[in-house]
PDB file of C-alpha atoms in Angstrom:
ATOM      1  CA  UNK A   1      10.902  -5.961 -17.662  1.00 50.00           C
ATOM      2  CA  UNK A   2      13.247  -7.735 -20.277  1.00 44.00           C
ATOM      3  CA  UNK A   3      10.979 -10.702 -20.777  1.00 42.00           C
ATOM      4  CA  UNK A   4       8.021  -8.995 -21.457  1.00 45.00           C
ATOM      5  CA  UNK A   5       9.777  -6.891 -24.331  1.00 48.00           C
ATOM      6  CA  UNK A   6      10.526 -10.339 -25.991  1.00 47.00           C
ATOM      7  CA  UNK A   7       6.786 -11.261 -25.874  1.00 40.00           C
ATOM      8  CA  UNK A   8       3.272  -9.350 -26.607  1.00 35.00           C
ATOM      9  CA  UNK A   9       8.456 -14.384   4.463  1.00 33.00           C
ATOM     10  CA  UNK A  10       7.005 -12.363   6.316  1.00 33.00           C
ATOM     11  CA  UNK A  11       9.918 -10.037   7.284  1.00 32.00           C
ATOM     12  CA  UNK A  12      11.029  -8.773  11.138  1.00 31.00           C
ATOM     13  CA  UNK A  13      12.614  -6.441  11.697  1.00 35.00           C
ATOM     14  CA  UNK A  14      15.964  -6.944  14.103  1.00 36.00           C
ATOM     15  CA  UNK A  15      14.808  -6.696  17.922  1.00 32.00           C
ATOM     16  CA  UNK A  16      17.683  -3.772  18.566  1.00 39.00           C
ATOM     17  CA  UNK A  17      16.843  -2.023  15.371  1.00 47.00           C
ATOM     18  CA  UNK A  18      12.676  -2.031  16.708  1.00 41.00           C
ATOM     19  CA  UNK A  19      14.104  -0.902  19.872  1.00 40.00           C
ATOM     20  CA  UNK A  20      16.358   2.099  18.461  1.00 44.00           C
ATOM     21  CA  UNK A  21      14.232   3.694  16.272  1.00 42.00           C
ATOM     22  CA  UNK A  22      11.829   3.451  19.038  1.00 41.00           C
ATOM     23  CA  UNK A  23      13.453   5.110  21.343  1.00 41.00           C
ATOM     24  CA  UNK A  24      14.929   7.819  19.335  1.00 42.00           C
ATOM     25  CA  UNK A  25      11.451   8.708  18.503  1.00 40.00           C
ATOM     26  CA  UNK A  26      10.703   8.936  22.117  1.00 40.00           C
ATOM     27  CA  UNK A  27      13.842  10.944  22.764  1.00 36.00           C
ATOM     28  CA  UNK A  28      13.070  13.244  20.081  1.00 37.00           C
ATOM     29  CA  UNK A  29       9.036  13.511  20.385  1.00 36.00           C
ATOM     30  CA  UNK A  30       8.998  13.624  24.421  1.00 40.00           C
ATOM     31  CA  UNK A  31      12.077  15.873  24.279  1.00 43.00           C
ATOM     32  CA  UNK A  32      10.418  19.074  22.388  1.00 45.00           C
ATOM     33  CA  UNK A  33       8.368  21.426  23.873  1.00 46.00           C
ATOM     34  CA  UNK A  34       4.296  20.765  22.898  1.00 53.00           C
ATOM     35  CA  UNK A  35       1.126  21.771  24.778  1.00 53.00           C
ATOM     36  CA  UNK A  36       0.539  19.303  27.763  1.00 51.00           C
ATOM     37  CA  UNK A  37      -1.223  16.291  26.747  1.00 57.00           C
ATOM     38  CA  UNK A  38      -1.524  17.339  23.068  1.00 60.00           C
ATOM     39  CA  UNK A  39      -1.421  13.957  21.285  1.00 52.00           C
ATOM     40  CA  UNK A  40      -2.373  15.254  18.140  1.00 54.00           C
ATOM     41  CA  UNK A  41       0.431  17.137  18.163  1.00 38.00           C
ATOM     42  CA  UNK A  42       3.292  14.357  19.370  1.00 40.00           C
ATOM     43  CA  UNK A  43       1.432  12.336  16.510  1.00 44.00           C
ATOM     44  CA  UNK A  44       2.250  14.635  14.202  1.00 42.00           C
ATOM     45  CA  UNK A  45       5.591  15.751  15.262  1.00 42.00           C
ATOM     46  CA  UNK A  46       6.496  11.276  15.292  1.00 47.00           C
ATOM     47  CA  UNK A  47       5.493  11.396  11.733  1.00 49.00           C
ATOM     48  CA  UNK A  48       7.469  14.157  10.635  1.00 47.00           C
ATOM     49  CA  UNK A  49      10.410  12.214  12.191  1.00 50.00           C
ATOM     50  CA  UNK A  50       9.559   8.813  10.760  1.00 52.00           C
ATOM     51  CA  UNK A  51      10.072  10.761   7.053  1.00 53.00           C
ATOM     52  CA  UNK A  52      13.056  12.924   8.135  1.00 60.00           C
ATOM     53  CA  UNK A  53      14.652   9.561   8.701  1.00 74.00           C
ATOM     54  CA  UNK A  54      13.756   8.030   5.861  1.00 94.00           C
ATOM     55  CA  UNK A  55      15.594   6.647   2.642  1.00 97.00           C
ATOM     56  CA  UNK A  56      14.658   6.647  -1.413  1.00 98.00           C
ATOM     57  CA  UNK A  57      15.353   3.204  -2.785  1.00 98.00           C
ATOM     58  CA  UNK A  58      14.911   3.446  -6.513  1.00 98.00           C
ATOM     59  CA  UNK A  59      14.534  -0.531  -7.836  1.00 98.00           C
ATOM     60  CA  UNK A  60      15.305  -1.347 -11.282  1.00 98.00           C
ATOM     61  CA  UNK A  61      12.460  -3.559 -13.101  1.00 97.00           C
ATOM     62  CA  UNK A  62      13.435  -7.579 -14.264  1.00 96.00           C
ATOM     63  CA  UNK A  63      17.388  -6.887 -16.020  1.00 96.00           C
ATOM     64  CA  UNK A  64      17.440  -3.369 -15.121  1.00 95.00           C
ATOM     65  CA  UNK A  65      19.764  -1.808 -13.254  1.00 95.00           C
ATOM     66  CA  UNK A  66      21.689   1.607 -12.498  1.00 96.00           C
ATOM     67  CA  UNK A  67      21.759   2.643 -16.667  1.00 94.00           C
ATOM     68  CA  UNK A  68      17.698   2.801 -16.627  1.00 96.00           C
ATOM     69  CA  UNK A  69      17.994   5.196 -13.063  1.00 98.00           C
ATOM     70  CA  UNK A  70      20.616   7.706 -15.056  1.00 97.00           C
ATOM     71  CA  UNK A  71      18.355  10.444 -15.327  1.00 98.00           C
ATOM     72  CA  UNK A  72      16.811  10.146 -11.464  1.00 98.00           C
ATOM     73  CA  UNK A  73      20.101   9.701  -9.725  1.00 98.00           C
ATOM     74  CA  UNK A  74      20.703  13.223 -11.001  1.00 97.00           C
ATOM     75  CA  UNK A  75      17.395  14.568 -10.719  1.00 98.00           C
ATOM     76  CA  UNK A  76      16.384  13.388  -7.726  1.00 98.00           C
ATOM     77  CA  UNK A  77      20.066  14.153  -5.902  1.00 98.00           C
ATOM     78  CA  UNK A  78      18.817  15.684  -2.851  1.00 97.00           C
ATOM     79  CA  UNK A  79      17.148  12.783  -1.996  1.00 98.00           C
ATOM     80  CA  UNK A  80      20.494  10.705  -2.252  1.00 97.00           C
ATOM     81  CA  UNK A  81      18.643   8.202  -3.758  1.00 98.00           C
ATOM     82  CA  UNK A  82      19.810   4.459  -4.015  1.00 98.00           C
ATOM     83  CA  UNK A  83      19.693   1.685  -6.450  1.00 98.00           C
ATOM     84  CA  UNK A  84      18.608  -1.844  -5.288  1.00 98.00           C
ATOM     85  CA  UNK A  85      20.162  -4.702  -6.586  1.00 97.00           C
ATOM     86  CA  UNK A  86      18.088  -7.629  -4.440  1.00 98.00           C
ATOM     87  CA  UNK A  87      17.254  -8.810  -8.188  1.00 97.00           C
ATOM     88  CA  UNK A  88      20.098  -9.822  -8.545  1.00 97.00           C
ATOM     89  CA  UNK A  89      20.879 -11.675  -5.614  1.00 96.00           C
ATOM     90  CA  UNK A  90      17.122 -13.553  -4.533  1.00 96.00           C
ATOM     91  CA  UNK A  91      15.204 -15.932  -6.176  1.00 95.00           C
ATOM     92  CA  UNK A  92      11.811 -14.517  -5.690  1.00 97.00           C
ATOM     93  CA  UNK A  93       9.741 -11.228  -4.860  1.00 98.00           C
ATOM     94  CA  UNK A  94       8.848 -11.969  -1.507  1.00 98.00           C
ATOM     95  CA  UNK A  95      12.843 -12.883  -1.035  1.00 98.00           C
ATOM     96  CA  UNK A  96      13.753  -9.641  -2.486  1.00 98.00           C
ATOM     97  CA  UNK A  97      11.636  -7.452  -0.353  1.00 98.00           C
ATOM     98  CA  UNK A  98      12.827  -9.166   2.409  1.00 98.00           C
ATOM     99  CA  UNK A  99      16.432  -8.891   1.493  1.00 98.00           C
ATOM    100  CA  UNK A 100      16.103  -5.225   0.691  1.00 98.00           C
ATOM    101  CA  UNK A 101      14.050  -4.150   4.119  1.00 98.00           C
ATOM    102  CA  UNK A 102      17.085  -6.090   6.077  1.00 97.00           C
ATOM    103  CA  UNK A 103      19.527  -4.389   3.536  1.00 97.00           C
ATOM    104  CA  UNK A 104      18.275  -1.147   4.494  1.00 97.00           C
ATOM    105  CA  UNK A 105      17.041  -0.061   7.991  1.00 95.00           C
ATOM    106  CA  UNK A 106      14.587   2.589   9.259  1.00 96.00           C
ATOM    107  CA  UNK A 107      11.763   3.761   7.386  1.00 97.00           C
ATOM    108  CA  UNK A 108      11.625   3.741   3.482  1.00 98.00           C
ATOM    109  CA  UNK A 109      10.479   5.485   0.364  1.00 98.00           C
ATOM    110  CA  UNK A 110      10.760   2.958  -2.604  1.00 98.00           C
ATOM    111  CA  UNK A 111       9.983   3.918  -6.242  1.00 98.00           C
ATOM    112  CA  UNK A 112       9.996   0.701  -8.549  1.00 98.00           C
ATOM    113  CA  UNK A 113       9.532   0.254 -11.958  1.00 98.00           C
ATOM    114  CA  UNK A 114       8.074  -3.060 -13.634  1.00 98.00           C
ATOM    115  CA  UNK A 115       9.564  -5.402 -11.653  1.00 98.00           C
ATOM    116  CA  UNK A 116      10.748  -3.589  -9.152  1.00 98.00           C
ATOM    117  CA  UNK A 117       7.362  -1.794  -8.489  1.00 98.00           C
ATOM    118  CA  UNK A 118       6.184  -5.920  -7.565  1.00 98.00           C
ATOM    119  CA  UNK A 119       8.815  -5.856  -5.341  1.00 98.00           C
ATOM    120  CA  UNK A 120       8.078  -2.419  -3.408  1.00 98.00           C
ATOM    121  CA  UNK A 121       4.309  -3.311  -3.007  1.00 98.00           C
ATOM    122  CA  UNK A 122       5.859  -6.777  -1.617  1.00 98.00           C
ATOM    123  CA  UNK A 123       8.214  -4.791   0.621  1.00 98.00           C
ATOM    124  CA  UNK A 124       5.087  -2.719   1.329  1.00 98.00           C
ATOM    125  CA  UNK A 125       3.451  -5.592   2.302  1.00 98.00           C
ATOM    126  CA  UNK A 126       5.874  -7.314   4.575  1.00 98.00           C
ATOM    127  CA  UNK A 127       6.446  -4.424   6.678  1.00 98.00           C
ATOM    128  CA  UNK A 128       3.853  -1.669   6.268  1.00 97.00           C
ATOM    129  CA  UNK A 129       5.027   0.526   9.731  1.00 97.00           C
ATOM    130  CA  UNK A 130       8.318   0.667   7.515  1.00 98.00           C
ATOM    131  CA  UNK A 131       7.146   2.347   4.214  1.00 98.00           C
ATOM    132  CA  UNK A 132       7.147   6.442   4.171  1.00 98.00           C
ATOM    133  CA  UNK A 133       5.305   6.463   0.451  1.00 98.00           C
ATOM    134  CA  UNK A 134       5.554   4.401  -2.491  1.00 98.00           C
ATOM    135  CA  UNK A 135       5.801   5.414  -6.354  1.00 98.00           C
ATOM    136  CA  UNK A 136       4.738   2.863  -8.881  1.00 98.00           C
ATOM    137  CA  UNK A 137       6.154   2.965 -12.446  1.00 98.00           C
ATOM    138  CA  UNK A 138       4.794   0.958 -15.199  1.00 98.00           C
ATOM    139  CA  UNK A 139       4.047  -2.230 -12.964  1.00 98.00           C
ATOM    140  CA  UNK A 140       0.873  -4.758 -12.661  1.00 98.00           C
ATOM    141  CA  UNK A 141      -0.209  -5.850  -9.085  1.00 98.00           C
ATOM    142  CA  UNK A 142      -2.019  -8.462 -11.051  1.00 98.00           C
ATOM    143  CA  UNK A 143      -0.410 -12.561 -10.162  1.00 98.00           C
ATOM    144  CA  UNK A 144       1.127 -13.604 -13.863  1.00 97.00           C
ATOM    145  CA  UNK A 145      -1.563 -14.488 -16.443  1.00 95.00           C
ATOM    146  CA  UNK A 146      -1.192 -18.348 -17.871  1.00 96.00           C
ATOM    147  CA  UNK A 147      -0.746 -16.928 -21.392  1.00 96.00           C
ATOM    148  CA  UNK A 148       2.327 -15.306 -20.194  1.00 95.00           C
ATOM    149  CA  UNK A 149       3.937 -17.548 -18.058  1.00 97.00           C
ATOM    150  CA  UNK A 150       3.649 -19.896 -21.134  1.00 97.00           C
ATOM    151  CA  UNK A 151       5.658 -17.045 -23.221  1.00 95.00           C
ATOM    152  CA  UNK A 152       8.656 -16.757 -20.456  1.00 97.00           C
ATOM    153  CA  UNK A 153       9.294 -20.446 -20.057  1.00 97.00           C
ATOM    154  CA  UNK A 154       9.559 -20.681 -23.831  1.00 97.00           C
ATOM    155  CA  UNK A 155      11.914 -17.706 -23.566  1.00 97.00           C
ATOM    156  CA  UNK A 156      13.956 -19.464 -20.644  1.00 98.00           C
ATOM    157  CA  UNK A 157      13.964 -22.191 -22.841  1.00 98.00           C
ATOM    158  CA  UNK A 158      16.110 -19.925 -25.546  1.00 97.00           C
ATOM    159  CA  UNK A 159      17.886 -18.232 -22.780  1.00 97.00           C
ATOM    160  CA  UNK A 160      19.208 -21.226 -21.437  1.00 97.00           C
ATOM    161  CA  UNK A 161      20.570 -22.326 -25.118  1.00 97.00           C
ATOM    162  CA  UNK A 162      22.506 -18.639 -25.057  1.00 95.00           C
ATOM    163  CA  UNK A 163      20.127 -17.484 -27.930  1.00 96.00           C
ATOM    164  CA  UNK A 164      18.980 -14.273 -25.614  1.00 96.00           C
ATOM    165  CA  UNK A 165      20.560 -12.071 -28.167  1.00 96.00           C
ATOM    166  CA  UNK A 166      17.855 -13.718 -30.562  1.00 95.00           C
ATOM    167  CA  UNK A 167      14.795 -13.361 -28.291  1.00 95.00           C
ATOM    168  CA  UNK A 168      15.523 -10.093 -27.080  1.00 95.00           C
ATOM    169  CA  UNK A 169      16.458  -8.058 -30.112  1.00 94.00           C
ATOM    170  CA  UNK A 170      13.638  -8.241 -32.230  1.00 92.00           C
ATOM    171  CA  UNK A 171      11.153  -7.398 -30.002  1.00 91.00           C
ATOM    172  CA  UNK A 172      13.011  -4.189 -28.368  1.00 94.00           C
ATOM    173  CA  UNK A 173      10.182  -2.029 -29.926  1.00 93.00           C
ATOM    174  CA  UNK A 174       7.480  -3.531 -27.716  1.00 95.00           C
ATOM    175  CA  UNK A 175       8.963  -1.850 -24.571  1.00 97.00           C
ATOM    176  CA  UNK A 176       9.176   1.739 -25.691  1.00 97.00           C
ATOM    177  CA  UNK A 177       6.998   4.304 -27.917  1.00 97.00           C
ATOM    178  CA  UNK A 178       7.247   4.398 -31.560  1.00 96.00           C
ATOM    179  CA  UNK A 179       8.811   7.636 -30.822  1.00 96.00           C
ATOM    180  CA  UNK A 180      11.888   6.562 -28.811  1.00 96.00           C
ATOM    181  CA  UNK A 181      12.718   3.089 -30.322  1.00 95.00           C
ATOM    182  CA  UNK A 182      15.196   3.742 -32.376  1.00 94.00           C
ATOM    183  CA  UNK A 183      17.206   6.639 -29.979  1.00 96.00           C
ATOM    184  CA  UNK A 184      17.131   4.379 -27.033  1.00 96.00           C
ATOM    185  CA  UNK A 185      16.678   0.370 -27.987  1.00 95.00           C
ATOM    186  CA  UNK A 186      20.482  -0.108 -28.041  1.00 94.00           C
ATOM    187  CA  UNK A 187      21.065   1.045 -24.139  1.00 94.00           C
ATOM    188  CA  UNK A 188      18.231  -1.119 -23.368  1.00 95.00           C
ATOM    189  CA  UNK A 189      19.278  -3.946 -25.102  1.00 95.00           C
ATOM    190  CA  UNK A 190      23.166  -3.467 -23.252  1.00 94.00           C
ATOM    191  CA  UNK A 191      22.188  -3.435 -20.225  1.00 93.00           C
ATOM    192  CA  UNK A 192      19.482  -6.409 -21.139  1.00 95.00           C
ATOM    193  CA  UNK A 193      22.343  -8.424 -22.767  1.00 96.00           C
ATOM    194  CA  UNK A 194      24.721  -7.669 -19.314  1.00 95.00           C
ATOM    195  CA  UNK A 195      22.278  -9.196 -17.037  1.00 96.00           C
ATOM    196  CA  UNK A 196      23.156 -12.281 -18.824  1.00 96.00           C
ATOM    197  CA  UNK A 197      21.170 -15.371 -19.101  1.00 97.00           C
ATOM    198  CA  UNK A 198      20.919 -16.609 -15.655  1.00 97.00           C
ATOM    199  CA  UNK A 199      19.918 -13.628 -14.492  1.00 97.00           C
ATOM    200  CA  UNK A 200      17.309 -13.664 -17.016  1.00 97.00           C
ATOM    201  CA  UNK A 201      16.135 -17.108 -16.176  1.00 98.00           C
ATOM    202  CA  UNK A 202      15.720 -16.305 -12.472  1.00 98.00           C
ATOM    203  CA  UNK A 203      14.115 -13.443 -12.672  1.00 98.00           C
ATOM    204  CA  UNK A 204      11.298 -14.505 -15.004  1.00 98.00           C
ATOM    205  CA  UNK A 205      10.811 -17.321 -13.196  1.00 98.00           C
ATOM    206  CA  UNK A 206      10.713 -14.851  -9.823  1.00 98.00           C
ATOM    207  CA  UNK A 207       7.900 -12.774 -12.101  1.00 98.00           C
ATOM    208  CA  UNK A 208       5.658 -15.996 -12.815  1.00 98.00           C
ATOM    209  CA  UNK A 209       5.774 -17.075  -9.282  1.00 98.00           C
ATOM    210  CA  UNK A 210       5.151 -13.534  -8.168  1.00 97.00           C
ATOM    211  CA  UNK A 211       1.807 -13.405  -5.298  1.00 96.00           C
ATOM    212  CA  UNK A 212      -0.857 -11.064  -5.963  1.00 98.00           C
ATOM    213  CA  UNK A 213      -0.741  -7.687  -4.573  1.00 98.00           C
ATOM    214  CA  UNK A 214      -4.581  -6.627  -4.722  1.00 98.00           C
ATOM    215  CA  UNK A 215      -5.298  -8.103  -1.263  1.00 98.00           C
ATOM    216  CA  UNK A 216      -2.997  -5.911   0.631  1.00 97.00           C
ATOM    217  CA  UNK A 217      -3.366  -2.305  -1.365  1.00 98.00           C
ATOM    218  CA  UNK A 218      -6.674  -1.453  -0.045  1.00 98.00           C
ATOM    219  CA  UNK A 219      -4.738  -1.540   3.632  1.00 96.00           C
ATOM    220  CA  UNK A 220      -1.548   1.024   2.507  1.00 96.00           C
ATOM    221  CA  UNK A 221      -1.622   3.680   4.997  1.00 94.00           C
ATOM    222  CA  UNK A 222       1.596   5.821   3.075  1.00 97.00           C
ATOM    223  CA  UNK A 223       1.102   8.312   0.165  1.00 97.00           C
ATOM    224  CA  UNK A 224       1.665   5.928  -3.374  1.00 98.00           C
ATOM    225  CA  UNK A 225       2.179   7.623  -6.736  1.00 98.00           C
ATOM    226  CA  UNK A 226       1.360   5.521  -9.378  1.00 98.00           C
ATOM    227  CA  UNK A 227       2.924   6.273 -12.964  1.00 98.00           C
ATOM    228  CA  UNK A 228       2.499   4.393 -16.097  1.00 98.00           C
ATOM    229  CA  UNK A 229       3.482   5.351 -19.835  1.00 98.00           C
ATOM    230  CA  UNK A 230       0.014   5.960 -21.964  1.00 98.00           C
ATOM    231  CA  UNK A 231       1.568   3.621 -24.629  1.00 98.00           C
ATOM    232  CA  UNK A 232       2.886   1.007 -22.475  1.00 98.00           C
ATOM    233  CA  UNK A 233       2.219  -2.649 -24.181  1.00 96.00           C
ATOM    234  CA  UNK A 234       3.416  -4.451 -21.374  1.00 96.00           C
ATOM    235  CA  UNK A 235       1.765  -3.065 -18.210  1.00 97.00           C
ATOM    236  CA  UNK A 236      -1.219  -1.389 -20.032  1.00 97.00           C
ATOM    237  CA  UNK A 237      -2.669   2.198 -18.063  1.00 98.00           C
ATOM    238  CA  UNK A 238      -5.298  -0.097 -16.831  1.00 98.00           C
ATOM    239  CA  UNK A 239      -3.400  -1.557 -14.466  1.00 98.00           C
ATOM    240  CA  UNK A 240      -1.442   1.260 -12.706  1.00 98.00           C
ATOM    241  CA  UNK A 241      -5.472   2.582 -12.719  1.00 98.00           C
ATOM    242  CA  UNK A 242      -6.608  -0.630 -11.054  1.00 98.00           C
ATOM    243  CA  UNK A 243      -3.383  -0.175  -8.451  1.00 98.00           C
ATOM    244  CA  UNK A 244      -4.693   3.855  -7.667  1.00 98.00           C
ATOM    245  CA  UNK A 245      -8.055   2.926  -7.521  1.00 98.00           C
ATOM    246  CA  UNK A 246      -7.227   0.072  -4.906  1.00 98.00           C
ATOM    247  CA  UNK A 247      -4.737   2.267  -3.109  1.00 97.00           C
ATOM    248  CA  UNK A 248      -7.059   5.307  -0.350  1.00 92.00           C
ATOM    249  CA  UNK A 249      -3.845   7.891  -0.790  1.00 88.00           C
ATOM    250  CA  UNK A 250      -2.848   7.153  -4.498  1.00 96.00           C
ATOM    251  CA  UNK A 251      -1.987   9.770  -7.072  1.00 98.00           C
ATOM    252  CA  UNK A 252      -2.262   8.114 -10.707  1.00 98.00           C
ATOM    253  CA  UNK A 253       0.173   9.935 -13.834  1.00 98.00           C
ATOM    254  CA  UNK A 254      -0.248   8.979 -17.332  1.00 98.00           C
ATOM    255  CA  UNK A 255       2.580   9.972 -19.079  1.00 98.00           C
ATOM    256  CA  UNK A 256       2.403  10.713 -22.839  1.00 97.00           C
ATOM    257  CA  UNK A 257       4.411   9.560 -25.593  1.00 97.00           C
ATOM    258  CA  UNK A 258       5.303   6.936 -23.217  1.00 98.00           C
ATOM    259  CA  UNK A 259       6.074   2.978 -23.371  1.00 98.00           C
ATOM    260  CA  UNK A 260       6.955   0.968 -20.769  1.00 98.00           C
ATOM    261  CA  UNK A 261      10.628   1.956 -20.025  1.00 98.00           C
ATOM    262  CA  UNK A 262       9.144   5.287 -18.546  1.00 97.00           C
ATOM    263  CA  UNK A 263      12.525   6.480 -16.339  1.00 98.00           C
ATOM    264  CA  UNK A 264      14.363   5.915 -20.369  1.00 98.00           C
ATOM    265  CA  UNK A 265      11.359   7.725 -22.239  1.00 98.00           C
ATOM    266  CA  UNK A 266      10.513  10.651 -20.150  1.00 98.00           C
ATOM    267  CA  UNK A 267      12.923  11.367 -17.931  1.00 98.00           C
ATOM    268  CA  UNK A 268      11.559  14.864 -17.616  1.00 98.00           C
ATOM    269  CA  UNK A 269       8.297  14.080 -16.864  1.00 98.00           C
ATOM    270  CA  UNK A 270       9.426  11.427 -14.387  1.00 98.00           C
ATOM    271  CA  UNK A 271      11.768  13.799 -12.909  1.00 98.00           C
ATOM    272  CA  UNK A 272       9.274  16.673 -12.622  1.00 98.00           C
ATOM    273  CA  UNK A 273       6.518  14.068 -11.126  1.00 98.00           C
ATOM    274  CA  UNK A 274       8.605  12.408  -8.882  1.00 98.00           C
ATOM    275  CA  UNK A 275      10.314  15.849  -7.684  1.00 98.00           C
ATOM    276  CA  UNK A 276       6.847  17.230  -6.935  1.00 98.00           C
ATOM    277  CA  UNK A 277       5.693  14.128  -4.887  1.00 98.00           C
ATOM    278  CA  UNK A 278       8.729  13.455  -2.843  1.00 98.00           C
ATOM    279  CA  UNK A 279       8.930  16.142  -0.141  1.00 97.00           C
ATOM    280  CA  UNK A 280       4.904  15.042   1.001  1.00 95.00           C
ATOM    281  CA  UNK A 281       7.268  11.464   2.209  1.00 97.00           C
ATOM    282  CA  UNK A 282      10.589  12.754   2.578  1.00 96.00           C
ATOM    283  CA  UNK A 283      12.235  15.937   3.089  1.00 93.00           C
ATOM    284  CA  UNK A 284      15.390  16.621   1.165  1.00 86.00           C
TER     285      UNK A 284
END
């Protein structure tokens, strides 16, 4: 998310944990009355289960962390959300969705923005029978373009000199609207600046070596909610369309007087969106 504001394993899942959730399912299903030989119904009754069981991950985009969720951890409190922080700690998108599906067992509900929406459609990808829904903010399924790779290893360059104040400052105003600049550049900039320049480095490089997520969309079987600011410079509205019109059960938002940092921007409109969509893949 950071960089472009400077610049216009297959996973398994544990044998015993298969075999638990499994069984509880079993347990549960077989265990309730139902009409003798009604699979409809056990189907339905599994997947009311697999949601009741299931966990909100919210995953901050490239820098991000906790400060850009502020507004959602309140909001979306019955949910008892949680903040990823694989970012930090893995070297790539396919290593971060597999860190955060071993980091976090049963089934999931994961709403990532920028970076972090790569990262749930990678998580989405590595273990489909694990992901309840998915909600897309301000993210591109597309691989890296060659024009901007070139533009983040000349800014890795600079980070890697400690000049990140100097790449990041002046071009705050590409990540939000015109509107909300000025009110909210400095907290984005903080927690930007906290990350430090390591963190920078890894996780651009983790963006330009991202894989592309088209392939897999067309196969999501979970409700997806895509979201995507109507002035965002960095993932334009034509890709979150592209992503909805790829994805059979998507739900496509385009929020106004909205840049990329749409969780900073809008927080009502996220909030009300996200609210509205959540019980369909996971009860409070």
């Amino acid at each position: 998310m950071a960089l472009e504001a400077q610049f216009p394993v297959h996973v398994r899942l544990a044998v015993a944990d298969q075999h638990q959730f499994r069984h509880a399912c079993s347990v549960l299903i077989h265990g309730l009355s139902r009409p003798p030989g009604d699979a409809e119904w056990a189907k339905t009754q599994q997947g009311l289960l697999f949601r009741a069981m299931g966990t909100l991950i919210l995953i901050p985009g490239l820098a991000g962390d906790a400060a850009m969720w502020r507004e959602q951890l309140q909001a979306l409190a019955p949910w008892q959300p949680q903040v990823s922080d694989v970012h930090t700690r893995e070297d790539g998108i396919p290593a971060m969705a597999a860190a955060l599906l071993r980091q976090h067992a049963g089934p999931l509900v994961l709403c990532g923005a920028s970076m972090g929406g790569m990262v749930a459609m990678e998580a989405a990808r590595q273990a489909p029978e694990r992901i309840a829904g998915l909600a897309l903010l301000g993210t591109d399924a597309r691989p890296d373009a060659p024009e901007m790779t070139a533009l983040r290893e000349a800014a890795i360059v600079l980070f890697a000199q400690g000049r990140t104040r100097e790449v990041i400052a002046p071009n705050i105003a590409m990540a939000f609207h015109p509107d909300h600049a000025a009110a909210l550049g400095a907290a984005y900039l903080e927690f930007v600046l906290d990350a430090g320049a390591e963190q920078l480095i890894r996780q651009n490089r983790a963006v330009i070596a991202r894989p592309d997520a088209r392939p897999h969309l067309p196969r999501l079987q979970c409700p997806v909610l895509v979201m995507c600011g109507e002035a965002d410079l960095l993932t334009p509205p034509e890709r979150s369309r592209e992503i909805a019109a790829l994805v059979p059960q998507a739900q496509l938002v385009l929020v106004p007087r909205c840049g990329h940092m749409l969780t900073m921007e809008q927080p009502e409109v996220v909030n009300a969106q996200l609210r509205a969509w959540l019980p369909s893949v996971l009860p409070a």
